[in-house]
Amino acid sequence: MNSSHLVIALTKGRILEEVLPLFAQADILPIEDISKSRKLIFDTNLANVKLMVIRGSDVPTYVEFGSADMGVVGKDLILEYGSEGFYEPLDLKIAKCRLMTAQPVNSQTSQGRLKIATKFTNIAKQYFAEKGQQIELIKLNGALELAPAMGLADAIVDIVDTGNTLRANGLEPRELIAEVSSRVIVNKASMKIKNGVIREILGKLHRAVDAAK
Ligand code: AMP
């Protein structure tokens, strides 16, 4: 960890599109167009603040180990990773969606051992354990919606926004596991060592979130 500058890890893709306007509102601006570059780290208008752009599932790792001081990542990935390794001081209230179970339309939920396909294996394990439901977990990394139709699973646990992806694949949402939005996370040591600059950035982002309401 370099104490002279601050690194913020952003999640690429859908979250980035909503995060950059919020950061602009908070007066944190990359000095080049992130969407037009293949670089992974960018200087900003603030002398000592850099933005990294990486996969969401890697943001908690970078922040926990202090290679990034702060990060922006979906609550789904925080729940999956576990939140003991960092602070989670701010809900940016963007990229909202739901983590849900989904099954083929009108299918009965079997009382026996359910086969669940998901990339959120820790969340699924905990959710069904709390319900006392026995499951067999099948880890997939994408295109989960195909799994029930192909006979691989009875149900899936996945992110749902409009529900269009589920419907297009003959599935319907069933149980809500968690409401999801993007959160700011902060490395625990950075919060002490770089408290002044981190508090300042959190304050600016807080005001940007309030202004966006
Ligand atoms: P939808 O068809 O609108 O329900 O969108 C569902 C798909 O979009 C899911 O398979 C997710 O992978 C993705 N998705 C939707 N919202 C988000 C979000 N806020 N963060 C990450 N992925 C999302």
JSON list of C-alpha atoms and ligand atoms in Angstrom, two decimals:
[
{"chain": "A", "resi": 1, "resn": "MET", "atom": "CA", "xyz": [0.00, 0.00, 0.00]},
{"chain": "A", "resi": 2, "resn": "ASN", "atom": "CA", "xyz": [1.42, 3.37, -1.02]},
{"chain": "A", "resi": 3, "resn": "SER", "atom": "CA", "xyz": [0.54, 6.05, 1.55]},
{"chain": "A", "resi": 4, "resn": "SER", "atom": "CA", "xyz": [1.10, 8.92, -0.88]},
{"chain": "A", "resi": 5, "resn": "HIS", "atom": "CA", "xyz": [-1.77, 8.08, -3.20]},
{"chain": "A", "resi": 6, "resn": "LEU", "atom": "CA", "xyz": [-5.21, 6.56, -3.11]},
{"chain": "A", "resi": 7, "resn": "VAL", "atom": "CA", "xyz": [-6.41, 3.80, -5.45]},
{"chain": "A", "resi": 8, "resn": "ILE", "atom": "CA", "xyz": [-10.12, 3.22, -6.04]},
{"chain": "A", "resi": 9, "resn": "ALA", "atom": "CA", "xyz": [-11.09, -0.08, -7.73]},
{"chain": "A", "resi": 10, "resn": "LEU", "atom": "CA", "xyz": [-14.21, 0.20, -9.88]},
{"chain": "A", "resi": 11, "resn": "THR", "atom": "CA", "xyz": [-16.29, -2.67, -11.28]},
{"chain": "A", "resi": 12, "resn": "LYS", "atom": "CA", "xyz": [-16.25, -2.71, -15.07]},
{"chain": "A", "resi": 13, "resn": "GLY", "atom": "CA", "xyz": [-19.39, -3.12, -17.17]},
{"chain": "A", "resi": 14, "resn": "ARG", "atom": "CA", "xyz": [-22.88, -2.12, -16.15]},
{"chain": "A", "resi": 15, "resn": "ILE", "atom": "CA", "xyz": [-21.87, -0.68, -12.75]},
{"chain": "A", "resi": 16, "resn": "LEU", "atom": "CA", "xyz": [-19.14, 1.50, -14.31]},
{"chain": "A", "resi": 17, "resn": "GLU", "atom": "CA", "xyz": [-21.68, 3.19, -16.59]},
{"chain": "A", "resi": 18, "resn": "GLU", "atom": "CA", "xyz": [-23.66, 4.33, -13.56]},
{"chain": "A", "resi": 19, "resn": "VAL", "atom": "CA", "xyz": [-20.67, 4.98, -11.29]},
{"chain": "A", "resi": 20, "resn": "LEU", "atom": "CA", "xyz": [-18.79, 7.39, -13.56]},
{"chain": "A", "resi": 21, "resn": "PRO", "atom": "CA", "xyz": [-21.59, 10.03, -13.63]},
{"chain": "A", "resi": 22, "resn": "LEU", "atom": "CA", "xyz": [-21.84, 9.77, -9.85]},
{"chain": "A", "resi": 23, "resn": "PHE", "atom": "CA", "xyz": [-18.08, 10.20, -9.48]},
{"chain": "A", "resi": 24, "resn": "ALA", "atom": "CA", "xyz": [-18.24, 13.17, -11.90]},
{"chain": "A", "resi": 25, "resn": "GLN", "atom": "CA", "xyz": [-20.93, 14.71, -9.70]},
{"chain": "A", "resi": 26, "resn": "ALA", "atom": "CA", "xyz": [-18.54, 14.18, -6.77]},
{"chain": "A", "resi": 27, "resn": "ASP", "atom": "CA", "xyz": [-15.80, 15.92, -8.80]},
{"chain": "A", "resi": 28, "resn": "ILE", "atom": "CA", "xyz": [-13.69, 12.77, -9.31]},
{"chain": "A", "resi": 29, "resn": "LEU", "atom": "CA", "xyz": [-12.96, 12.56, -13.04]},
{"chain": "A", "resi": 30, "resn": "PRO", "atom": "CA", "xyz": [-10.65, 10.22, -14.95]},
{"chain": "A", "resi": 31, "resn": "ILE", "atom": "CA", "xyz": [-8.39, 12.33, -17.17]},
{"chain": "A", "resi": 32, "resn": "GLU", "atom": "CA", "xyz": [-9.09, 10.11, -20.18]},
{"chain": "A", "resi": 33, "resn": "ASP", "atom": "CA", "xyz": [-12.15, 8.29, -21.51]},
{"chain": "A", "resi": 34, "resn": "ILE", "atom": "CA", "xyz": [-12.17, 4.93, -19.71]},
{"chain": "A", "resi": 35, "resn": "SER", "atom": "CA", "xyz": [-14.55, 3.37, -22.24]},
{"chain": "A", "resi": 36, "resn": "LYS", "atom": "CA", "xyz": [-12.17, 4.13, -25.12]},
{"chain": "A", "resi": 37, "resn": "SER", "atom": "CA", "xyz": [-9.02, 2.80, -23.45]},
{"chain": "A", "resi": 38, "resn": "ARG", "atom": "CA", "xyz": [-7.58, -0.65, -22.87]},
{"chain": "A", "resi": 39, "resn": "LYS", "atom": "CA", "xyz": [-5.70, 0.58, -19.81]},
{"chain": "A", "resi": 40, "resn": "LEU", "atom": "CA", "xyz": [-6.72, -0.76, -16.41]},
{"chain": "A", "resi": 41, "resn": "ILE", "atom": "CA", "xyz": [-5.57, 2.15, -14.24]},
{"chain": "A", "resi": 42, "resn": "PHE", "atom": "CA", "xyz": [-6.30, 5.85, -14.78]},
{"chain": "A", "resi": 43, "resn": "ASP", "atom": "CA", "xyz": [-5.16, 9.14, -13.31]},
{"chain": "A", "resi": 44, "resn": "THR", "atom": "CA", "xyz": [-7.87, 11.56, -12.23]},
{"chain": "A", "resi": 45, "resn": "ASN", "atom": "CA", "xyz": [-8.28, 15.31, -11.84]},
{"chain": "A", "resi": 46, "resn": "LEU", "atom": "CA", "xyz": [-7.32, 14.79, -8.17]},
{"chain": "A", "resi": 47, "resn": "ALA", "atom": "CA", "xyz": [-3.52, 14.70, -7.92]},
{"chain": "A", "resi": 48, "resn": "ASN", "atom": "CA", "xyz": [-3.16, 11.55, -5.83]},
{"chain": "A", "resi": 49, "resn": "VAL", "atom": "CA", "xyz": [-6.29, 9.59, -6.73]},
{"chain": "A", "resi": 50, "resn": "LYS", "atom": "CA", "xyz": [-6.20, 6.76, -9.29]},
{"chain": "A", "resi": 51, "resn": "LEU", "atom": "CA", "xyz": [-9.05, 4.63, -10.62]},
{"chain": "A", "resi": 52, "resn": "MET", "atom": "CA", "xyz": [-8.61, 0.93, -11.42]},
{"chain": "A", "resi": 53, "resn": "VAL", "atom": "CA", "xyz": [-11.19, -0.85, -13.58]},
{"chain": "A", "resi": 54, "resn": "ILE", "atom": "CA", "xyz": [-11.50, -4.60, -12.94]},
{"chain": "A", "resi": 55, "resn": "ARG", "atom": "CA", "xyz": [-14.01, -7.44, -12.68]},
{"chain": "A", "resi": 56, "resn": "GLY", "atom": "CA", "xyz": [-16.47, -7.03, -9.83]},
{"chain": "A", "resi": 57, "resn": "SER", "atom": "CA", "xyz": [-15.55, -10.36, -8.31]},
{"chain": "A", "resi": 58, "resn": "ASP", "atom": "CA", "xyz": [-11.93, -9.15, -7.95]},
{"chain": "A", "resi": 59, "resn": "VAL", "atom": "CA", "xyz": [-12.78, -5.82, -6.26]},
{"chain": "A", "resi": 60, "resn": "PRO", "atom": "CA", "xyz": [-13.22, -7.28, -2.73]},
{"chain": "A", "resi": 61, "resn": "THR", "atom": "CA", "xyz": [-9.88, -9.11, -3.06]},
{"chain": "A", "resi": 62, "resn": "TYR", "atom": "CA", "xyz": [-7.97, -5.98, -4.10]},
{"chain": "A", "resi": 63, "resn": "VAL", "atom": "CA", "xyz": [-9.54, -3.96, -1.29]},
{"chain": "A", "resi": 64, "resn": "GLU", "atom": "CA", "xyz": [-9.15, -6.61, 1.43]},
{"chain": "A", "resi": 65, "resn": "PHE", "atom": "CA", "xyz": [-5.43, -6.95, 0.68]},
{"chain": "A", "resi": 66, "resn": "GLY", "atom": "CA", "xyz": [-4.89, -3.19, 0.37]},
{"chain": "A", "resi": 67, "resn": "SER", "atom": "CA", "xyz": [-3.74, -3.08, -3.26]},
{"chain": "A", "resi": 68, "resn": "ALA", "atom": "CA", "xyz": [-6.75, -0.80, -3.69]},
{"chain": "A", "resi": 69, "resn": "ASP", "atom": "CA", "xyz": [-7.75, 1.49, -0.80]},
{"chain": "A", "resi": 70, "resn": "MET", "atom": "CA", "xyz": [-11.38, 1.76, -1.81]},
{"chain": "A", "resi": 71, "resn": "GLY", "atom": "CA", "xyz": [-13.67, -0.09, -4.19]},
{"chain": "A", "resi": 72, "resn": "VAL", "atom": "CA", "xyz": [-17.12, 0.02, -5.76]},
{"chain": "A", "resi": 73, "resn": "VAL", "atom": "CA", "xyz": [-18.84, -3.36, -6.07]},
{"chain": "A", "resi": 74, "resn": "GLY", "atom": "CA", "xyz": [-22.32, -4.90, -6.06]},
{"chain": "A", "resi": 75, "resn": "LYS", "atom": "CA", "xyz": [-23.77, -6.12, -2.77]},
{"chain": "A", "resi": 76, "resn": "ASP", "atom": "CA", "xyz": [-24.22, -9.55, -4.42]},
{"chain": "A", "resi": 77, "resn": "LEU", "atom": "CA", "xyz": [-20.46, -9.96, -4.75]},
{"chain": "A", "resi": 78, "resn": "ILE", "atom": "CA", "xyz": [-19.87, -8.64, -1.21]},
{"chain": "A", "resi": 79, "resn": "LEU", "atom": "CA", "xyz": [-22.31, -11.24, 0.17]},
{"chain": "A", "resi": 80, "resn": "GLU", "atom": "CA", "xyz": [-20.63, -13.96, -1.88]},
{"chain": "A", "resi": 81, "resn": "TYR", "atom": "CA", "xyz": [-17.07, -12.95, -0.89]},
{"chain": "A", "resi": 82, "resn": "GLY", "atom": "CA", "xyz": [-17.81, -12.20, 2.79]},
{"chain": "A", "resi": 83, "resn": "SER", "atom": "CA", "xyz": [-17.47, -8.72, 4.27]},
{"chain": "A", "resi": 84, "resn": "GLU", "atom": "CA", "xyz": [-15.12, -9.31, 7.23]},
{"chain": "A", "resi": 85, "resn": "GLY", "atom": "CA", "xyz": [-12.04, -8.04, 5.36]},
{"chain": "A", "resi": 86, "resn": "PHE", "atom": "CA", "xyz": [-13.13, -4.44, 4.73]},
{"chain": "A", "resi": 87, "resn": "TYR", "atom": "CA", "xyz": [-15.55, -1.69, 5.74]},
{"chain": "A", "resi": 88, "resn": "GLU", "atom": "CA", "xyz": [-18.71, -0.97, 3.74]},
{"chain": "A", "resi": 89, "resn": "PRO", "atom": "CA", "xyz": [-19.48, 2.69, 4.57]},
{"chain": "A", "resi": 90, "resn": "LEU", "atom": "CA", "xyz": [-21.71, 3.81, 1.70]},
{"chain": "A", "resi": 91, "resn": "ASP", "atom": "CA", "xyz": [-24.60, 2.55, -0.45]},
{"chain": "A", "resi": 92, "resn": "LEU", "atom": "CA", "xyz": [-24.37, 4.33, -3.83]},
{"chain": "A", "resi": 93, "resn": "LYS", "atom": "CA", "xyz": [-27.96, 3.25, -4.64]},
{"chain": "A", "resi": 94, "resn": "ILE", "atom": "CA", "xyz": [-27.07, 2.52, -8.27]},
{"chain": "A", "resi": 95, "resn": "ALA", "atom": "CA", "xyz": [-27.12, -0.65, -10.41]},
{"chain": "A", "resi": 96, "resn": "LYS", "atom": "CA", "xyz": [-30.05, -1.86, -8.33]},
{"chain": "A", "resi": 97, "resn": "CYS", "atom": "CA", "xyz": [-31.25, -5.41, -8.88]},
{"chain": "A", "resi": 98, "resn": "ARG", "atom": "CA", "xyz": [-32.31, -8.46, -6.89]},
{"chain": "A", "resi": 99, "resn": "LEU", "atom": "CA", "xyz": [-30.69, -11.74, -6.06]},
{"chain": "A", "resi": 100, "resn": "MET", "atom": "CA", "xyz": [-33.43, -14.34, -6.51]},
{"chain": "A", "resi": 101, "resn": "THR", "atom": "CA", "xyz": [-34.20, -17.98, -7.00]},
{"chain": "A", "resi": 102, "resn": "ALA", "atom": "CA", "xyz": [-35.85, -18.81, -10.32]},
{"chain": "A", "resi": 103, "resn": "GLN", "atom": "CA", "xyz": [-37.49, -21.92, -11.70]},
{"chain": "A", "resi": 104, "resn": "PRO", "atom": "CA", "xyz": [-39.24, -23.04, -14.87]},
{"chain": "A", "resi": 105, "resn": "VAL", "atom": "CA", "xyz": [-42.63, -21.30, -15.17]},
{"chain": "A", "resi": 106, "resn": "ASN", "atom": "CA", "xyz": [-45.34, -23.13, -13.17]},
{"chain": "A", "resi": 107, "resn": "SER", "atom": "CA", "xyz": [-42.95, -25.87, -12.02]},
{"chain": "A", "resi": 108, "resn": "GLN", "atom": "CA", "xyz": [-43.51, -27.43, -8.58]},
{"chain": "A", "resi": 109, "resn": "THR", "atom": "CA", "xyz": [-40.78, -27.02, -6.00]},
{"chain": "A", "resi": 110, "resn": "SER", "atom": "CA", "xyz": [-39.65, -30.51, -5.12]},
{"chain": "A", "resi": 111, "resn": "GLN", "atom": "CA", "xyz": [-39.61, -31.34, -1.42]},
{"chain": "A", "resi": 112, "resn": "GLY", "atom": "CA", "xyz": [-36.51, -33.49, -1.86]},
{"chain": "A", "resi": 113, "resn": "ARG", "atom": "CA", "xyz": [-32.95, -32.45, -2.55]},
{"chain": "A", "resi": 114, "resn": "LEU", "atom": "CA", "xyz": [-33.02, -29.50, -4.99]},
{"chain": "A", "resi": 115, "resn": "LYS", "atom": "CA", "xyz": [-30.36, -29.10, -7.65]},
{"chain": "A", "resi": 116, "resn": "ILE", "atom": "CA", "xyz": [-29.35, -25.42, -7.71]},
{"chain": "A", "resi": 117, "resn": "ALA", "atom": "CA", "xyz": [-27.14, -23.94, -10.42]},
{"chain": "A", "resi": 118, "resn": "THR", "atom": "CA", "xyz": [-25.45, -20.64, -9.59]},
{"chain": "A", "resi": 119, "resn": "LYS", "atom": "CA", "xyz": [-22.24, -18.68, -9.56]},
{"chain": "A", "resi": 120, "resn": "PHE", "atom": "CA", "xyz": [-23.20, -17.45, -6.06]},
{"chain": "A", "resi": 121, "resn": "THR", "atom": "CA", "xyz": [-22.43, -20.73, -4.30]},
{"chain": "A", "resi": 122, "resn": "ASN", "atom": "CA", "xyz": [-21.76, -19.28, -0.82]},
{"chain": "A", "resi": 123, "resn": "ILE", "atom": "CA", "xyz": [-24.96, -17.21, -0.87]},
{"chain": "A", "resi": 124, "resn": "ALA", "atom": "CA", "xyz": [-27.02, -20.18, -2.09]},
{"chain": "A", "resi": 125, "resn": "LYS", "atom": "CA", "xyz": [-25.50, -22.53, 0.50]},
{"chain": "A", "resi": 126, "resn": "GLN", "atom": "CA", "xyz": [-26.32, -20.11, 3.32]},
{"chain": "A", "resi": 127, "resn": "TYR", "atom": "CA", "xyz": [-29.80, -19.22, 2.05]},
{"chain": "A", "resi": 128, "resn": "PHE", "atom": "CA", "xyz": [-31.01, -22.81, 1.69]},
{"chain": "A", "resi": 129, "resn": "ALA", "atom": "CA", "xyz": [-29.30, -23.92, 4.92]},
{"chain": "A", "resi": 130, "resn": "GLU", "atom": "CA", "xyz": [-31.27, -21.23, 6.81]},
{"chain": "A", "resi": 131, "resn": "LYS", "atom": "CA", "xyz": [-34.48, -22.56, 5.23]},
{"chain": "A", "resi": 132, "resn": "GLY", "atom": "CA", "xyz": [-33.54, -26.12, 6.15]},
{"chain": "A", "resi": 133, "resn": "GLN", "atom": "CA", "xyz": [-33.70, -27.12, 2.47]},
{"chain": "A", "resi": 134, "resn": "GLN", "atom": "CA", "xyz": [-31.26, -29.79, 1.29]},
{"chain": "A", "resi": 135, "resn": "ILE", "atom": "CA", "xyz": [-29.57, -28.83, -1.98]},
{"chain": "A", "resi": 136, "resn": "GLU", "atom": "CA", "xyz": [-27.00, -30.02, -4.42]},
{"chain": "A", "resi": 137, "resn": "LEU", "atom": "CA", "xyz": [-24.96, -27.05, -5.68]},
{"chain": "A", "resi": 138, "resn": "ILE", "atom": "CA", "xyz": [-23.83, -26.84, -9.28]},
{"chain": "A", "resi": 139, "resn": "LYS", "atom": "CA", "xyz": [-21.32, -24.06, -9.92]},
{"chain": "A", "resi": 140, "resn": "LEU", "atom": "CA", "xyz": [-21.68, -22.30, -13.27]},
{"chain": "A", "resi": 141, "resn": "ASN", "atom": "CA", "xyz": [-20.00, -19.10, -14.43]},
{"chain": "A", "resi": 142, "resn": "GLY", "atom": "CA", "xyz": [-22.62, -17.83, -16.87]},
{"chain": "A", "resi": 143, "resn": "ALA", "atom": "CA", "xyz": [-25.77, -18.57, -18.88]},
{"chain": "A", "resi": 144, "resn": "LEU", "atom": "CA", "xyz": [-27.37, -19.99, -15.73]},
{"chain": "A", "resi": 145, "resn": "GLU", "atom": "CA", "xyz": [-30.80, -19.63, -17.32]},
{"chain": "A", "resi": 146, "resn": "LEU", "atom": "CA", "xyz": [-30.05, -22.62, -19.55]},
{"chain": "A", "resi": 147, "resn": "ALA", "atom": "CA", "xyz": [-29.42, -25.04, -16.71]},
{"chain": "A", "resi": 148, "resn": "PRO", "atom": "CA", "xyz": [-33.05, -25.99, -15.85]},
{"chain": "A", "resi": 149, "resn": "ALA", "atom": "CA", "xyz": [-34.08, -26.43, -19.51]},
{"chain": "A", "resi": 150, "resn": "MET", "atom": "CA", "xyz": [-31.05, -28.64, -20.13]},
{"chain": "A", "resi": 151, "resn": "GLY", "atom": "CA", "xyz": [-31.86, -30.82, -17.12]},
{"chain": "A", "resi": 152, "resn": "LEU", "atom": "CA", "xyz": [-28.77, -29.73, -15.18]},
{"chain": "A", "resi": 153, "resn": "ALA", "atom": "CA", "xyz": [-30.65, -28.10, -12.29]},
{"chain": "A", "resi": 154, "resn": "ASP", "atom": "CA", "xyz": [-34.15, -27.67, -10.79]},
{"chain": "A", "resi": 155, "resn": "ALA", "atom": "CA", "xyz": [-33.61, -23.99, -10.03]},
{"chain": "A", "resi": 156, "resn": "ILE", "atom": "CA", "xyz": [-31.05, -21.21, -10.28]},
{"chain": "A", "resi": 157, "resn": "VAL", "atom": "CA", "xyz": [-29.89, -18.40, -8.00]},
{"chain": "A", "resi": 158, "resn": "ASP", "atom": "CA", "xyz": [-29.12, -15.32, -10.07]},
{"chain": "A", "resi": 159, "resn": "ILE", "atom": "CA", "xyz": [-29.33, -11.55, -10.45]},
{"chain": "A", "resi": 160, "resn": "VAL", "atom": "CA", "xyz": [-32.71, -10.31, -11.73]},
{"chain": "A", "resi": 161, "resn": "ASP", "atom": "CA", "xyz": [-33.32, -6.77, -12.97]},
{"chain": "A", "resi": 162, "resn": "THR", "atom": "CA", "xyz": [-36.31, -6.55, -15.34]},
{"chain": "A", "resi": 163, "resn": "GLY", "atom": "CA", "xyz": [-36.83, -10.34, -15.39]},
{"chain": "A", "resi": 164, "resn": "ASN", "atom": "CA", "xyz": [-36.62, -10.34, -19.20]},
{"chain": "A", "resi": 165, "resn": "THR", "atom": "CA", "xyz": [-33.70, -12.78, -19.29]},
{"chain": "A", "resi": 166, "resn": "LEU", "atom": "CA", "xyz": [-35.60, -15.24, -17.09]},
{"chain": "A", "resi": 167, "resn": "ARG", "atom": "CA", "xyz": [-38.80, -14.96, -19.13]},
{"chain": "A", "resi": 168, "resn": "ALA", "atom": "CA", "xyz": [-36.94, -15.39, -22.41]},
{"chain": "A", "resi": 169, "resn": "ASN", "atom": "CA", "xyz": [-35.69, -18.72, -21.09]},
{"chain": "A", "resi": 170, "resn": "GLY", "atom": "CA", "xyz": [-38.96, -20.05, -19.69]},
{"chain": "A", "resi": 171, "resn": "LEU", "atom": "CA", "xyz": [-38.13, -19.21, -16.07]},
{"chain": "A", "resi": 172, "resn": "GLU", "atom": "CA", "xyz": [-39.87, -17.12, -13.43]},
{"chain": "A", "resi": 173, "resn": "PRO", "atom": "CA", "xyz": [-38.50, -15.44, -10.31]},
{"chain": "A", "resi": 174, "resn": "ARG", "atom": "CA", "xyz": [-39.55, -17.15, -7.06]},
{"chain": "A", "resi": 175, "resn": "GLU", "atom": "CA", "xyz": [-37.84, -16.18, -3.78]},
{"chain": "A", "resi": 176, "resn": "LEU", "atom": "CA", "xyz": [-36.07, -12.90, -3.00]},
{"chain": "A", "resi": 177, "resn": "ILE", "atom": "CA", "xyz": [-32.69, -13.54, -1.39]},
{"chain": "A", "resi": 178, "resn": "ALA", "atom": "CA", "xyz": [-31.32, -9.98, -1.26]},
{"chain": "A", "resi": 179, "resn": "GLU", "atom": "CA", "xyz": [-31.82, -6.50, -2.66]},
{"chain": "A", "resi": 180, "resn": "VAL", "atom": "CA", "xyz": [-28.63, -5.48, -4.46]},
{"chain": "A", "resi": 181, "resn": "SER", "atom": "CA", "xyz": [-27.04, -2.09, -5.17]},
{"chain": "A", "resi": 182, "resn": "SER", "atom": "CA", "xyz": [-23.46, -0.90, -5.54]},
{"chain": "A", "resi": 183, "resn": "ARG", "atom": "CA", "xyz": [-21.51, -0.19, -2.37]},
{"chain": "A", "resi": 184, "resn": "VAL", "atom": "CA", "xyz": [-18.28, 1.59, -1.52]},
{"chain": "A", "resi": 185, "resn": "ILE", "atom": "CA", "xyz": [-15.89, -0.63, 0.40]},
{"chain": "A", "resi": 186, "resn": "VAL", "atom": "CA", "xyz": [-12.71, 0.53, 2.17]},
{"chain": "A", "resi": 187, "resn": "ASN", "atom": "CA", "xyz": [-9.56, -1.30, 3.24]},
{"chain": "A", "resi": 188, "resn": "LYS", "atom": "CA", "xyz": [-9.38, -1.35, 7.04]},
{"chain": "A", "resi": 189, "resn": "ALA", "atom": "CA", "xyz": [-5.76, -0.15, 7.32]},
{"chain": "A", "resi": 190, "resn": "SER", "atom": "CA", "xyz": [-6.29, 2.56, 4.66]},
{"chain": "A", "resi": 191, "resn": "MET", "atom": "CA", "xyz": [-9.25, 3.88, 6.66]},
{"chain": "A", "resi": 192, "resn": "LYS", "atom": "CA", "xyz": [-6.80, 4.63, 9.51]},
{"chain": "A", "resi": 193, "resn": "ILE", "atom": "CA", "xyz": [-3.71, 5.67, 7.54]},
{"chain": "A", "resi": 194, "resn": "LYS", "atom": "CA", "xyz": [-5.48, 7.74, 4.86]},
{"chain": "A", "resi": 195, "resn": "ASN", "atom": "CA", "xyz": [-8.48, 8.78, 6.94]},
{"chain": "A", "resi": 196, "resn": "GLY", "atom": "CA", "xyz": [-8.53, 12.43, 5.82]},
{"chain": "A", "resi": 197, "resn": "VAL", "atom": "CA", "xyz": [-8.65, 11.83, 2.06]},
{"chain": "A", "resi": 198, "resn": "ILE", "atom": "CA", "xyz": [-10.98, 8.82, 2.38]},
{"chain": "A", "resi": 199, "resn": "ARG", "atom": "CA", "xyz": [-13.44, 10.79, 4.53]},
{"chain": "A", "resi": 200, "resn": "GLU", "atom": "CA", "xyz": [-13.33, 13.62, 2.01]},
{"chain": "A", "resi": 201, "resn": "ILE", "atom": "CA", "xyz": [-14.11, 11.29, -0.90]},
{"chain": "A", "resi": 202, "resn": "LEU", "atom": "CA", "xyz": [-16.87, 9.51, 1.06]},
{"chain": "A", "resi": 203, "resn": "GLY", "atom": "CA", "xyz": [-18.39, 12.90, 1.89]},
{"chain": "A", "resi": 204, "resn": "LYS", "atom": "CA", "xyz": [-18.39, 13.99, -1.76]},
{"chain": "A", "resi": 205, "resn": "LEU", "atom": "CA", "xyz": [-19.91, 10.67, -2.88]},
{"chain": "A", "resi": 206, "resn": "HIS", "atom": "CA", "xyz": [-22.51, 10.87, -0.12]},
{"chain": "A", "resi": 207, "resn": "ARG", "atom": "CA", "xyz": [-23.60, 14.30, -1.37]},
{"chain": "A", "resi": 208, "resn": "ALA", "atom": "CA", "xyz": [-23.67, 13.01, -4.98]},
{"chain": "A", "resi": 209, "resn": "VAL", "atom": "CA", "xyz": [-25.93, 10.11, -3.92]},
{"chain": "A", "resi": 210, "resn": "ASP", "atom": "CA", "xyz": [-28.27, 12.52, -2.10]},
{"chain": "A", "resi": 211, "resn": "ALA", "atom": "CA", "xyz": [-28.33, 14.85, -5.12]},
{"chain": "A", "resi": 212, "resn": "ALA", "atom": "CA", "xyz": [-29.24, 11.93, -7.42]},
{"chain": "A", "resi": 213, "resn": "LYS", "atom": "CA", "xyz": [-32.36, 11.04, -5.38]},
{"chain": "B", "resi": 1, "resn": "AMP", "atom": "P1", "xyz": [-32.84, -8.73, -16.59]},
{"chain": "B", "resi": 1, "resn": "AMP", "atom": "O1", "xyz": [-33.09, -9.49, -17.87]},
{"chain": "B", "resi": 1, "resn": "AMP", "atom": "O2", "xyz": [-33.12, -7.26, -16.73]},
{"chain": "B", "resi": 1, "resn": "AMP", "atom": "O3", "xyz": [-33.56, -9.34, -15.41]},
{"chain": "B", "resi": 1, "resn": "AMP", "atom": "O4", "xyz": [-31.28, -8.78, -16.30]},
{"chain": "B", "resi": 1, "resn": "AMP", "atom": "C1", "xyz": [-30.73, -9.98, -15.87]},
{"chain": "B", "resi": 1, "resn": "AMP", "atom": "C2", "xyz": [-29.27, -10.13, -16.20]},
{"chain": "B", "resi": 1, "resn": "AMP", "atom": "O5", "xyz": [-28.57, -8.90, -16.24]},
{"chain": "B", "resi": 1, "resn": "AMP", "atom": "C3", "xyz": [-28.64, -10.99, -15.13]},
{"chain": "B", "resi": 1, "resn": "AMP", "atom": "O6", "xyz": [-28.35, -12.24, -15.69]},
{"chain": "B", "resi": 1, "resn": "AMP", "atom": "C4", "xyz": [-27.43, -10.25, -14.65]},
{"chain": "B", "resi": 1, "resn": "AMP", "atom": "O7", "xyz": [-26.28, -10.94, -15.06]},
{"chain": "B", "resi": 1, "resn": "AMP", "atom": "C5", "xyz": [-27.47, -8.90, -15.32]},
{"chain": "B", "resi": 1, "resn": "AMP", "atom": "N1", "xyz": [-27.68, -7.79, -14.36]},
{"chain": "B", "resi": 1, "resn": "AMP", "atom": "C6", "xyz": [-28.81, -7.08, -14.21]},
{"chain": "B", "resi": 1, "resn": "AMP", "atom": "N2", "xyz": [-28.66, -6.09, -13.30]},
{"chain": "B", "resi": 1, "resn": "AMP", "atom": "C7", "xyz": [-27.40, -6.20, -12.88]},
{"chain": "B", "resi": 1, "resn": "AMP", "atom": "C8", "xyz": [-26.61, -5.47, -11.92]},
{"chain": "B", "resi": 1, "resn": "AMP", "atom": "N3", "xyz": [-27.10, -4.43, -11.25]},
{"chain": "B", "resi": 1, "resn": "AMP", "atom": "N4", "xyz": [-25.35, -5.87, -11.70]},
{"chain": "B", "resi": 1, "resn": "AMP", "atom": "C9", "xyz": [-24.84, -6.91, -12.38]},
{"chain": "B", "resi": 1, "resn": "AMP", "atom": "N5", "xyz": [-25.51, -7.64, -13.29]},
{"chain": "B", "resi": 1, "resn": "AMP", "atom": "C10", "xyz": [-26.77, -7.29, -13.54]}
]
